[in-house]
CSV table of C-alpha atoms in Angstrom, one decimal:
chain,number,residue,atom,x,y,z
A,20,UNK,CA,10.4,-3.7,22.8
A,21,UNK,CA,12.2,-6.6,21.2
A,22,UNK,CA,11.1,-7.7,17.7
A,23,UNK,CA,10.4,-11.5,17.6
A,24,UNK,CA,12.8,-13.4,15.4
A,25,UNK,CA,10.5,-13.7,12.4
A,26,UNK,CA,12.1,-15.6,9.5
A,27,UNK,CA,11.5,-15.5,5.8
A,28,UNK,CA,10.8,-19.2,5.4
A,29,UNK,CA,9.0,-19.8,2.2
A,30,UNK,CA,5.4,-20.7,2.8
A,31,UNK,CA,3.9,-23.8,1.2
A,32,UNK,CA,2.8,-23.5,-2.4
A,33,UNK,CA,-0.9,-22.7,-2.9
A,34,UNK,CA,-1.0,-23.1,-6.6
A,35,UNK,CA,-3.3,-20.1,-6.7
A,36,UNK,CA,-1.5,-18.1,-9.4
A,37,UNK,CA,0.4,-19.5,-12.4
A,38,UNK,CA,3.4,-17.6,-13.8
A,39,UNK,CA,1.3,-16.8,-16.9
A,40,UNK,CA,-1.0,-14.8,-14.8
A,41,UNK,CA,1.5,-11.9,-14.6
A,42,UNK,CA,1.0,-10.6,-11.1
A,43,UNK,CA,4.3,-8.7,-11.0
A,44,UNK,CA,6.3,-8.0,-7.9
A,45,UNK,CA,7.5,-4.5,-8.2
A,46,UNK,CA,11.2,-5.3,-8.1
A,47,UNK,CA,13.8,-5.3,-10.8
A,48,UNK,CA,16.4,-8.0,-11.6
A,49,UNK,CA,19.8,-7.3,-13.1
A,50,UNK,CA,20.7,-9.1,-16.3
A,51,UNK,CA,19.3,-9.6,-19.8
A,52,UNK,CA,16.2,-7.5,-20.3
A,53,UNK,CA,12.8,-9.1,-20.6
A,54,UNK,CA,9.5,-7.3,-20.5
A,55,UNK,CA,6.6,-9.8,-20.5
A,56,UNK,CA,3.2,-10.0,-18.8
A,57,UNK,CA,4.5,-12.8,-16.6
A,58,UNK,CA,5.6,-12.2,-13.1
A,59,UNK,CA,9.2,-12.4,-13.9
A,60,UNK,CA,11.3,-9.5,-12.5
A,61,UNK,CA,12.4,-7.2,-15.3
A,62,UNK,CA,16.0,-6.0,-15.3
A,63,UNK,CA,16.9,-2.4,-15.2
A,64,UNK,CA,19.3,-1.0,-17.7
A,65,UNK,CA,22.7,0.2,-16.6
A,66,UNK,CA,22.6,2.9,-14.0
A,67,UNK,CA,22.8,6.5,-15.3
A,68,UNK,CA,24.4,9.2,-13.2
A,69,UNK,CA,21.9,11.1,-11.1
A,70,UNK,CA,22.5,13.9,-8.6
A,71,UNK,CA,23.2,13.0,-5.0
A,72,UNK,CA,20.4,13.8,-2.5
A,73,UNK,CA,19.5,17.3,-1.7
A,74,UNK,CA,18.5,17.8,1.9
A,75,UNK,CA,16.1,20.6,0.9
A,76,UNK,CA,12.4,20.2,1.6
A,77,UNK,CA,9.7,21.1,-0.8
A,78,UNK,CA,5.9,20.8,-1.0
A,79,UNK,CA,4.4,17.6,-2.4
A,80,UNK,CA,1.3,18.7,-4.4
A,81,UNK,CA,0.2,17.4,-7.8
A,82,UNK,CA,-0.5,19.8,-10.5
A,83,UNK,CA,-3.9,20.2,-12.1
A,84,UNK,CA,-7.5,20.3,-10.8
A,85,UNK,CA,-8.1,19.3,-7.2
A,86,UNK,CA,-10.8,16.6,-6.8
A,87,UNK,CA,-14.0,17.7,-5.2
A,88,UNK,CA,-13.8,21.3,-6.2
A,89,UNK,CA,-11.4,22.2,-3.3
A,90,UNK,CA,-9.5,25.4,-3.8
A,91,UNK,CA,-6.2,23.7,-3.0
A,92,UNK,CA,-4.6,20.3,-2.2
A,93,UNK,CA,-4.1,21.6,1.3
A,94,UNK,CA,-7.8,22.1,1.7
A,95,UNK,CA,-8.6,18.5,0.5
A,96,UNK,CA,-5.8,17.0,2.7
A,97,UNK,CA,-7.1,18.9,5.7
A,98,UNK,CA,-10.6,17.5,5.2
A,99,UNK,CA,-9.1,14.0,4.6
A,100,UNK,CA,-7.1,14.2,7.8
A,101,UNK,CA,-10.2,15.0,9.8
A,102,UNK,CA,-12.1,12.1,8.2
A,103,UNK,CA,-9.3,9.7,8.9
A,104,UNK,CA,-9.0,10.7,12.5
A,105,UNK,CA,-12.7,10.2,12.9
A,106,UNK,CA,-12.5,6.8,11.1
A,107,UNK,CA,-9.8,5.7,13.5
A,108,UNK,CA,-12.0,6.4,16.4
A,109,UNK,CA,-14.8,4.4,14.9
A,110,UNK,CA,-12.6,1.4,14.1
A,111,UNK,CA,-11.2,1.5,17.7
A,112,UNK,CA,-14.7,1.4,19.0
A,113,UNK,CA,-15.5,-1.5,16.8
A,114,UNK,CA,-12.5,-3.5,18.1
A,115,UNK,CA,-13.2,-2.7,21.8
A,116,UNK,CA,-17.0,-2.7,21.8
A,117,UNK,CA,-19.7,-4.5,20.0
A,118,UNK,CA,-18.7,-4.5,16.3
A,119,UNK,CA,-20.9,-7.4,15.2
A,120,UNK,CA,-22.8,-5.5,12.6
A,121,UNK,CA,-19.9,-3.3,11.4
A,122,UNK,CA,-19.4,-3.6,7.6
A,123,UNK,CA,-16.8,-1.0,6.6
A,124,UNK,CA,-15.8,2.7,6.3
A,125,UNK,CA,-15.3,4.9,3.3
A,126,UNK,CA,-13.6,8.2,3.6
A,127,UNK,CA,-15.0,10.5,0.9
A,128,UNK,CA,-13.1,13.8,1.0
A,129,UNK,CA,-14.5,14.9,-2.3
A,130,UNK,CA,-17.9,14.7,-0.8
A,131,UNK,CA,-16.7,16.0,2.6
A,132,UNK,CA,-18.1,13.2,4.6
A,133,UNK,CA,-17.2,9.9,6.4
A,134,UNK,CA,-19.5,7.0,5.6
A,135,UNK,CA,-19.9,4.2,8.1
A,136,UNK,CA,-21.7,1.1,7.0
A,137,UNK,CA,-23.5,-1.1,9.5
A,138,UNK,CA,-25.8,-4.1,9.3
A,139,UNK,CA,-28.7,-3.9,11.6
A,140,UNK,CA,-29.0,-1.5,14.5
A,141,UNK,CA,-25.8,0.4,15.5
A,142,UNK,CA,-24.9,-0.2,19.2
A,143,UNK,CA,-25.7,2.7,21.5
A,144,UNK,CA,-22.1,3.4,22.4
A,145,UNK,CA,-21.0,3.6,18.8
A,146,UNK,CA,-24.0,5.7,18.0
A,147,UNK,CA,-23.1,8.1,20.7
A,148,UNK,CA,-19.5,8.3,19.4
A,149,UNK,CA,-20.8,9.1,15.9
A,150,UNK,CA,-22.9,11.9,17.4
A,151,UNK,CA,-19.8,13.4,19.0
A,152,UNK,CA,-17.8,13.0,15.8
A,153,UNK,CA,-20.5,14.9,13.9
A,154,UNK,CA,-19.5,18.1,15.8
A,155,UNK,CA,-16.3,18.2,13.7
A,156,UNK,CA,-17.0,16.2,10.5
A,157,UNK,CA,-20.1,15.0,8.6
A,158,UNK,CA,-20.6,11.3,9.4
A,159,UNK,CA,-23.3,9.2,7.6
A,160,UNK,CA,-24.3,5.8,9.0
A,161,UNK,CA,-25.6,3.8,6.1
A,162,UNK,CA,-27.3,0.3,6.0
A,163,UNK,CA,-25.2,-2.6,4.9
A,164,UNK,CA,-26.4,-5.9,3.4
A,165,UNK,CA,-23.6,-7.9,5.1
A,166,UNK,CA,-21.2,-7.3,8.0
A,167,UNK,CA,-17.5,-7.5,7.8
A,168,UNK,CA,-17.5,-10.8,9.8
A,169,UNK,CA,-20.0,-12.3,7.4
A,170,UNK,CA,-17.9,-11.3,4.4
A,171,UNK,CA,-14.8,-12.7,6.0
A,172,UNK,CA,-16.5,-16.0,6.6
A,173,UNK,CA,-17.8,-16.3,3.1
A,174,UNK,CA,-14.3,-15.3,1.8
A,175,UNK,CA,-12.8,-18.3,3.6
A,176,UNK,CA,-15.5,-20.6,2.2
A,177,UNK,CA,-15.1,-19.5,-1.4
A,178,UNK,CA,-11.4,-19.7,-1.4
A,179,UNK,CA,-11.5,-23.3,0.0
A,180,UNK,CA,-14.0,-24.3,-2.6
A,181,UNK,CA,-12.5,-22.5,-5.6
A,182,UNK,CA,-9.7,-25.0,-6.2
A,183,UNK,CA,-7.2,-22.2,-6.9
A,184,UNK,CA,-9.4,-20.3,-9.4
A,185,UNK,CA,-9.4,-17.1,-7.2
A,186,UNK,CA,-6.3,-14.9,-7.4
A,187,UNK,CA,-7.5,-12.0,-5.3
A,188,UNK,CA,-10.5,-11.4,-3.1
A,189,UNK,CA,-11.6,-8.4,-1.0
A,190,UNK,CA,-14.7,-7.3,0.9
A,191,UNK,CA,-16.5,-4.3,-0.4
A,192,UNK,CA,-16.2,-1.4,2.1
A,193,UNK,CA,-20.0,-0.8,1.9
A,194,UNK,CA,-20.8,-4.3,3.0
A,195,UNK,CA,-22.5,-5.1,-0.4
A,196,UNK,CA,-20.5,-8.2,-1.1
A,197,UNK,CA,-17.1,-9.4,-2.3
A,198,UNK,CA,-14.9,-8.5,-5.3
A,199,UNK,CA,-12.8,-11.4,-6.7
A,200,UNK,CA,-10.4,-11.9,-9.6
A,201,UNK,CA,-9.1,-15.0,-11.4
A,202,UNK,CA,-6.8,-15.9,-14.3
A,203,UNK,CA,-9.8,-17.5,-16.1
A,204,UNK,CA,-12.9,-15.3,-15.8
A,205,UNK,CA,-15.4,-18.0,-16.7
A,206,UNK,CA,-13.9,-20.5,-14.3
A,207,UNK,CA,-13.7,-18.0,-11.5
A,208,UNK,CA,-17.3,-16.9,-12.1
A,209,UNK,CA,-18.5,-20.5,-12.0
A,210,UNK,CA,-16.6,-21.2,-8.7
A,211,UNK,CA,-18.4,-18.3,-6.9
A,212,UNK,CA,-21.8,-18.9,-8.4
A,213,UNK,CA,-23.1,-20.4,-5.2
A,214,UNK,CA,-21.9,-17.5,-3.0
A,215,UNK,CA,-24.1,-16.6,-0.1
A,216,UNK,CA,-23.3,-12.9,-0.8
A,217,UNK,CA,-23.1,-10.9,-4.1
A,218,UNK,CA,-19.8,-11.3,-5.9
A,219,UNK,CA,-18.3,-9.0,-8.5
A,220,UNK,CA,-15.8,-10.9,-10.7
A,221,UNK,CA,-13.1,-8.7,-12.2
A,222,UNK,CA,-11.6,-9.8,-15.5
A,223,UNK,CA,-8.0,-9.4,-16.4
A,224,UNK,CA,-6.6,-8.4,-13.0
A,225,UNK,CA,-3.1,-9.8,-12.8
A,226,UNK,CA,-1.3,-8.8,-9.6
A,227,UNK,CA,2.5,-9.3,-9.6
A,228,UNK,CA,5.6,-8.5,-7.6
A,229,UNK,CA,6.9,-5.3,-9.1
A,230,UNK,CA,16.7,5.1,-5.7
A,231,UNK,CA,16.9,7.3,-5.2
A,232,UNK,CA,20.2,6.1,-6.6
A,233,UNK,CA,23.1,7.2,-4.5
A,234,UNK,CA,21.9,7.6,-0.9
A,235,UNK,CA,24.1,7.4,2.2
A,236,UNK,CA,23.8,6.8,5.9
A,237,UNK,CA,21.6,7.7,7.6
A,238,UNK,CA,19.5,6.1,4.9
A,239,UNK,CA,16.2,7.7,3.8
A,240,UNK,CA,12.9,6.2,2.4
A,241,UNK,CA,12.3,6.1,-1.3
A,242,UNK,CA,15.9,5.3,-2.3
A,243,UNK,CA,17.1,2.4,-4.4
A,244,UNK,CA,18.7,-0.6,-2.9
A,245,UNK,CA,20.2,-3.9,-4.3
A,246,UNK,CA,20.1,-7.4,-2.9
A,247,UNK,CA,23.6,-8.7,-3.2
A,248,UNK,CA,22.5,-12.3,-3.1
A,249,UNK,CA,20.0,-12.0,-5.9
A,250,UNK,CA,20.9,-8.9,-7.8
A,251,UNK,CA,17.3,-7.6,-7.6
A,252,UNK,CA,16.6,-3.9,-7.1
A,253,UNK,CA,13.9,-2.5,-4.8
A,254,UNK,CA,13.1,0.7,-2.9
A,255,UNK,CA,13.4,1.6,0.8
A,256,UNK,CA,10.2,2.5,2.6
A,257,UNK,CA,10.3,4.1,6.0
A,258,UNK,CA,12.8,4.3,8.8
A,259,UNK,CA,11.5,2.5,11.9
A,260,UNK,CA,12.8,1.7,15.4
A,261,UNK,CA,12.2,-0.7,18.3
A,262,UNK,CA,14.1,-1.3,21.5
A,263,UNK,CA,16.6,1.3,20.6
A,264,UNK,CA,17.6,-0.3,17.3
A,265,UNK,CA,16.9,1.3,13.9
A,266,UNK,CA,15.7,-0.5,10.7
A,267,UNK,CA,14.5,0.4,7.2
A,268,UNK,CA,11.1,-1.0,6.2
A,269,UNK,CA,10.8,-2.5,2.8
A,270,UNK,CA,9.0,-5.4,0.9
A,271,UNK,CA,9.6,-9.0,2.0
A,272,UNK,CA,9.6,-10.4,-1.6
A,273,UNK,CA,12.8,-8.3,-2.2
A,274,UNK,CA,15.0,-10.7,-0.2
A,275,UNK,CA,15.5,-13.2,2.6
A,276,UNK,CA,16.8,-13.0,6.2
A,277,UNK,CA,20.6,-13.0,6.1
A,278,UNK,CA,21.0,-11.4,2.7
A,279,UNK,CA,22.6,-7.9,2.4
A,280,UNK,CA,21.2,-4.7,1.1
A,281,UNK,CA,23.5,-2.1,-0.7
A,282,UNK,CA,22.8,1.1,-2.6
A,283,UNK,CA,23.3,1.0,-6.4
A,284,UNK,CA,26.9,2.2,-5.9
A,285,UNK,CA,27.7,-0.8,-3.7
A,286,UNK,CA,27.7,0.9,-0.4
A,287,UNK,CA,26.4,-1.4,2.3
A,288,UNK,CA,23.1,-0.4,3.9
A,289,UNK,CA,22.8,-3.5,6.1
A,290,UNK,CA,21.6,-7.0,6.5
A,291,UNK,CA,18.0,-8.2,6.1
A,292,UNK,CA,17.1,-9.2,9.7
A,293,UNK,CA,13.4,-9.8,9.8
A,294,UNK,CA,10.8,-10.7,7.1
A,295,UNK,CA,7.2,-11.6,7.0
A,296,UNK,CA,6.2,-13.0,3.7
A,297,UNK,CA,2.4,-13.2,4.3
A,298,UNK,CA,2.3,-9.4,4.8
A,299,UNK,CA,5.1,-8.6,2.4
A,300,UNK,CA,7.2,-6.5,4.9
A,301,UNK,CA,10.8,-6.8,5.9
A,302,UNK,CA,13.3,-5.0,8.0
A,303,UNK,CA,16.9,-4.1,7.0
A,304,UNK,CA,19.1,-3.2,10.0
A,305,UNK,CA,20.6,0.2,9.2
A,306,UNK,CA,21.2,3.6,10.5
A,307,UNK,CA,18.2,5.6,9.2
A,308,UNK,CA,16.6,9.0,9.3
A,309,UNK,CA,12.9,9.9,9.3
A,310,UNK,CA,12.8,11.4,5.8
A,311,UNK,CA,11.6,10.3,2.3
A,312,UNK,CA,12.6,11.3,-1.2
A,313,UNK,CA,9.8,13.1,-3.0
A,314,UNK,CA,10.9,14.7,-6.2
A,315,UNK,CA,8.3,13.9,-8.9
A,316,UNK,CA,9.0,11.8,-12.0
A,317,UNK,CA,9.0,14.9,-14.2
A,318,UNK,CA,11.9,16.5,-12.3
A,319,UNK,CA,14.5,13.9,-11.5
A,320,UNK,CA,16.9,16.7,-10.7
A,321,UNK,CA,17.3,18.3,-8.3
A,322,UNK,CA,16.3,15.7,-5.7
A,323,UNK,CA,14.8,16.6,-2.4
A,324,UNK,CA,13.4,14.8,0.7
A,325,UNK,CA,10.7,15.5,3.2
A,326,UNK,CA,10.4,14.7,6.9
A,327,UNK,CA,8.1,11.9,8.1
A,328,UNK,CA,5.4,13.3,10.4
A,329,UNK,CA,3.9,10.0,11.7
A,330,UNK,CA,1.6,7.2,10.4
A,331,UNK,CA,-1.8,6.9,8.9
A,332,UNK,CA,-4.4,4.1,8.6
A,333,UNK,CA,-5.8,3.2,5.2
A,334,UNK,CA,-9.4,3.7,4.2
A,335,UNK,CA,-11.2,3.4,0.9
A,336,UNK,CA,-11.5,6.8,-0.7
A,337,UNK,CA,-8.2,8.3,0.6
A,338,UNK,CA,-6.0,10.2,-1.7
A,339,UNK,CA,-2.3,9.2,-1.4
A,340,UNK,CA,1.1,9.4,-3.1
A,341,UNK,CA,3.7,6.8,-4.0
A,342,UNK,CA,7.4,7.4,-4.0
A,343,UNK,CA,9.3,4.4,-5.5
A,344,UNK,CA,13.0,4.8,-6.3
A,345,UNK,CA,12.5,4.0,-10.0
A,346,UNK,CA,9.2,5.9,-10.8
A,347,UNK,CA,9.5,8.9,-8.5
A,348,UNK,CA,6.8,10.6,-6.4
A,349,UNK,CA,3.3,10.2,-7.9
A,350,UNK,CA,0.1,11.6,-6.4
A,351,UNK,CA,-3.5,11.7,-7.6
A,352,UNK,CA,-3.8,8.1,-6.4
A,353,UNK,CA,-6.9,6.8,-4.6
A,354,UNK,CA,-7.5,3.8,-2.3
A,355,UNK,CA,-10.2,1.5,-3.9
A,356,UNK,CA,-10.1,-1.5,-1.6
A,357,UNK,CA,-8.7,-2.6,1.7
A,358,UNK,CA,-8.2,-6.0,3.3
A,359,UNK,CA,-7.3,-7.6,-0.1
A,360,UNK,CA,-6.0,-11.1,-0.1
A,361,UNK,CA,-3.7,-12.0,-3.0
A,362,UNK,CA,-2.8,-15.6,-4.1
A,363,UNK,CA,0.6,-15.9,-5.7
A,364,UNK,CA,2.1,-19.2,-7.0
A,365,UNK,CA,4.2,-19.7,-3.9
A,366,UNK,CA,2.5,-17.6,-1.2
A,367,UNK,CA,-0.6,-15.8,0.0
A,368,UNK,CA,-0.5,-12.1,0.9
A,369,UNK,CA,-2.9,-10.7,3.4
A,370,UNK,CA,-4.3,-7.3,4.4
A,371,UNK,CA,-3.2,-5.4,1.3
A,372,UNK,CA,-4.8,-2.3,-0.1
A,373,UNK,CA,-5.6,-1.5,-3.8
A,374,UNK,CA,-4.4,1.9,-5.0
A,375,UNK,CA,-5.2,3.4,-8.5
A,376,UNK,CA,-3.8,6.5,-10.3
A,377,UNK,CA,-7.0,8.5,-11.1
A,378,UNK,CA,-5.3,9.8,-14.3
A,379,UNK,CA,-4.6,6.2,-15.5
A,380,UNK,CA,-0.9,7.0,-15.7
A,381,UNK,CA,1.9,5.2,-13.9
A,382,UNK,CA,1.4,4.7,-10.1
A,383,UNK,CA,4.4,2.4,-9.7
A,384,UNK,CA,6.5,-0.2,-11.6
A,385,UNK,CA,9.2,-2.8,-11.2
A,386,UNK,CA,11.9,-1.6,-8.9
A,387,UNK,CA,9.5,0.4,-6.8
A,388,UNK,CA,8.7,-2.5,-4.4
A,389,UNK,CA,9.1,-1.5,-0.8
A,390,UNK,CA,8.9,2.2,-1.6
A,391,UNK,CA,6.7,4.6,0.4
A,392,UNK,CA,3.0,5.0,0.1
A,393,UNK,CA,2.3,8.3,1.9
A,394,UNK,CA,0.0,11.2,2.5
A,395,UNK,CA,1.2,14.8,2.8
A,396,UNK,CA,0.4,16.7,6.0
A,397,UNK,CA,-2.2,19.3,5.1
A,398,UNK,CA,-0.7,22.2,6.9
A,399,UNK,CA,2.2,22.6,4.6
A,400,UNK,CA,2.4,19.4,2.4
A,401,UNK,CA,6.1,19.3,3.2
A,402,UNK,CA,5.8,16.6,5.9
A,403,UNK,CA,4.6,13.1,5.0
A,404,UNK,CA,2.6,10.4,7.0
A,405,UNK,CA,3.6,6.8,6.4
A,406,UNK,CA,0.7,4.8,5.0
A,407,UNK,CA,2.4,1.6,3.8
A,408,UNK,CA,4.9,0.2,1.3
A,409,UNK,CA,4.5,-0.8,-2.4
A,410,UNK,CA,4.0,-4.5,-2.9
A,411,UNK,CA,2.5,-5.6,-6.2
A,412,UNK,CA,1.5,-4.0,-9.5
A,413,UNK,CA,-1.3,-5.1,-11.8
A,414,UNK,CA,0.4,-6.0,-15.0
A,415,UNK,CA,-2.9,-6.1,-16.9
A,416,UNK,CA,-3.0,-2.3,-16.4
A,417,UNK,CA,0.3,-1.5,-18.0
A,418,UNK,CA,1.2,2.1,-18.9
A,419,UNK,CA,4.5,3.8,-19.9
A,420,UNK,CA,7.0,4.1,-17.0
A,421,UNK,CA,8.0,7.4,-15.5
A,422,UNK,CA,11.0,8.5,-13.4
A,423,UNK,CA,14.6,7.4,-13.4
A,424,UNK,CA,14.3,4.3,-15.5
A,425,UNK,CA,11.6,4.4,-18.2
A,426,UNK,CA,12.7,1.5,-20.4
A,427,UNK,CA,13.0,-2.2,-19.8
A,428,UNK,CA,10.6,-2.5,-16.9
A,429,UNK,CA,6.8,-2.9,-16.4
A,430,UNK,CA,4.7,-0.1,-14.9
A,431,UNK,CA,1.0,0.1,-14.1
A,432,UNK,CA,-1.7,2.5,-13.0
A,433,UNK,CA,-2.9,0.0,-10.4
A,434,UNK,CA,-1.0,-1.4,-7.4
A,435,UNK,CA,-1.4,-3.2,-4.1
A,436,UNK,CA,0.4,-1.9,-1.1
A,437,UNK,CA,1.1,-3.3,2.4
A,438,UNK,CA,-0.4,-0.9,4.9
A,439,UNK,CA,1.2,0.3,8.1
A,440,UNK,CA,-1.1,-2.0,10.0
A,441,UNK,CA,0.6,-5.0,8.3
A,442,UNK,CA,4.0,-3.7,9.5
A,443,UNK,CA,2.9,-3.4,13.1
A,444,UNK,CA,1.2,-6.8,13.0
A,445,UNK,CA,4.4,-8.4,11.6
A,446,UNK,CA,6.8,-6.6,13.9
A,447,UNK,CA,5.1,-5.7,17.2
A,448,UNK,CA,6.6,-2.8,18.9
A,449,UNK,CA,8.0,-0.9,15.9
A,450,UNK,CA,7.5,2.8,15.5
A,451,UNK,CA,8.1,5.0,12.5
A,452,UNK,CA,11.0,7.4,12.8
A,453,UNK,CA,9.9,11.0,12.4
A,454,UNK,CA,12.0,13.8,10.9
């Protein structure tokens, strides 16, 4: 299937987010170092020699206690996989049948159950589906104060009436209301005071645009790349294909159509051919392979990579890993929100998901933009499912950086990523390359 010629034309300014807000794009610019809370790309120091890639495959499992009292990460991931598959069937039914009262879904692997929130009576067909799903996984259908459609409508109204005071807004997955943030807490709170639904105003949330280092064709996910036109550094995401042509998925804020991507040594990866700024995804035309780098930030050497098994949808409650080229592979990260809308100074980003490191340590930083967000396959944890690509970091949640470059850049324990559904919406017909 041919990908439509989507360009990276800059959207009109929304005035939603001043530079002082500090919503950092997770990319790195080359030049004089600057590390401020403003959304100005922070340059990386000079490259230091690192080992070339090792084709070996190793398990991806964080150390320490497993959430929910599971005996192992494989056990938790196996439960999570069952919940996600069940959630996918519910969301399909909502799209194709009567989903008027649907509010949201929370995957709760620590509690070993899937929670479906619904306003009013659940339709008979959906109820029957839930009954069938309960043969394999515990599914709770819980009452919701508001449906997803009602929250979407109120979101649109509040944004129009806020006069730019809102910098991010998302529906609560349990249908209880909305969660918003703004540069000025008092102003934001006053602008949503007349909301028809309950609103939680978060203070101090400042989203902002945020290799490995000597990769070679076929190019892998989680490697560093440079934009020759801007000098900025980002990370590769996942290999994708459509119509017999291969591309590398990354973040749209890392460049524009027509610019060229290279690795840090100057080897050409390929041209940026498609970009969708509103969903923050881009495609680099290149020979690729369905693998991602996964060595953790504590063991930069030796490097290793893992095959991609497929894709996964995003649900609140899921446990995931990130694998940016600068920070390395970091797990113990949990999805806190989905369908988040972010208002930057020059663009609006839609359909993002909020991910937090449960240990309050680095989840990603500048230079990690476009890098993989993934979930290990539970059978062996050596194969990864593509969940999305890193988009923004919350610079109000700064922590020390980890990985290949620990100085001269901003890192955070909170990030926003563009889920796989954003990639397929932006580029119909693409499919992830498996390894």
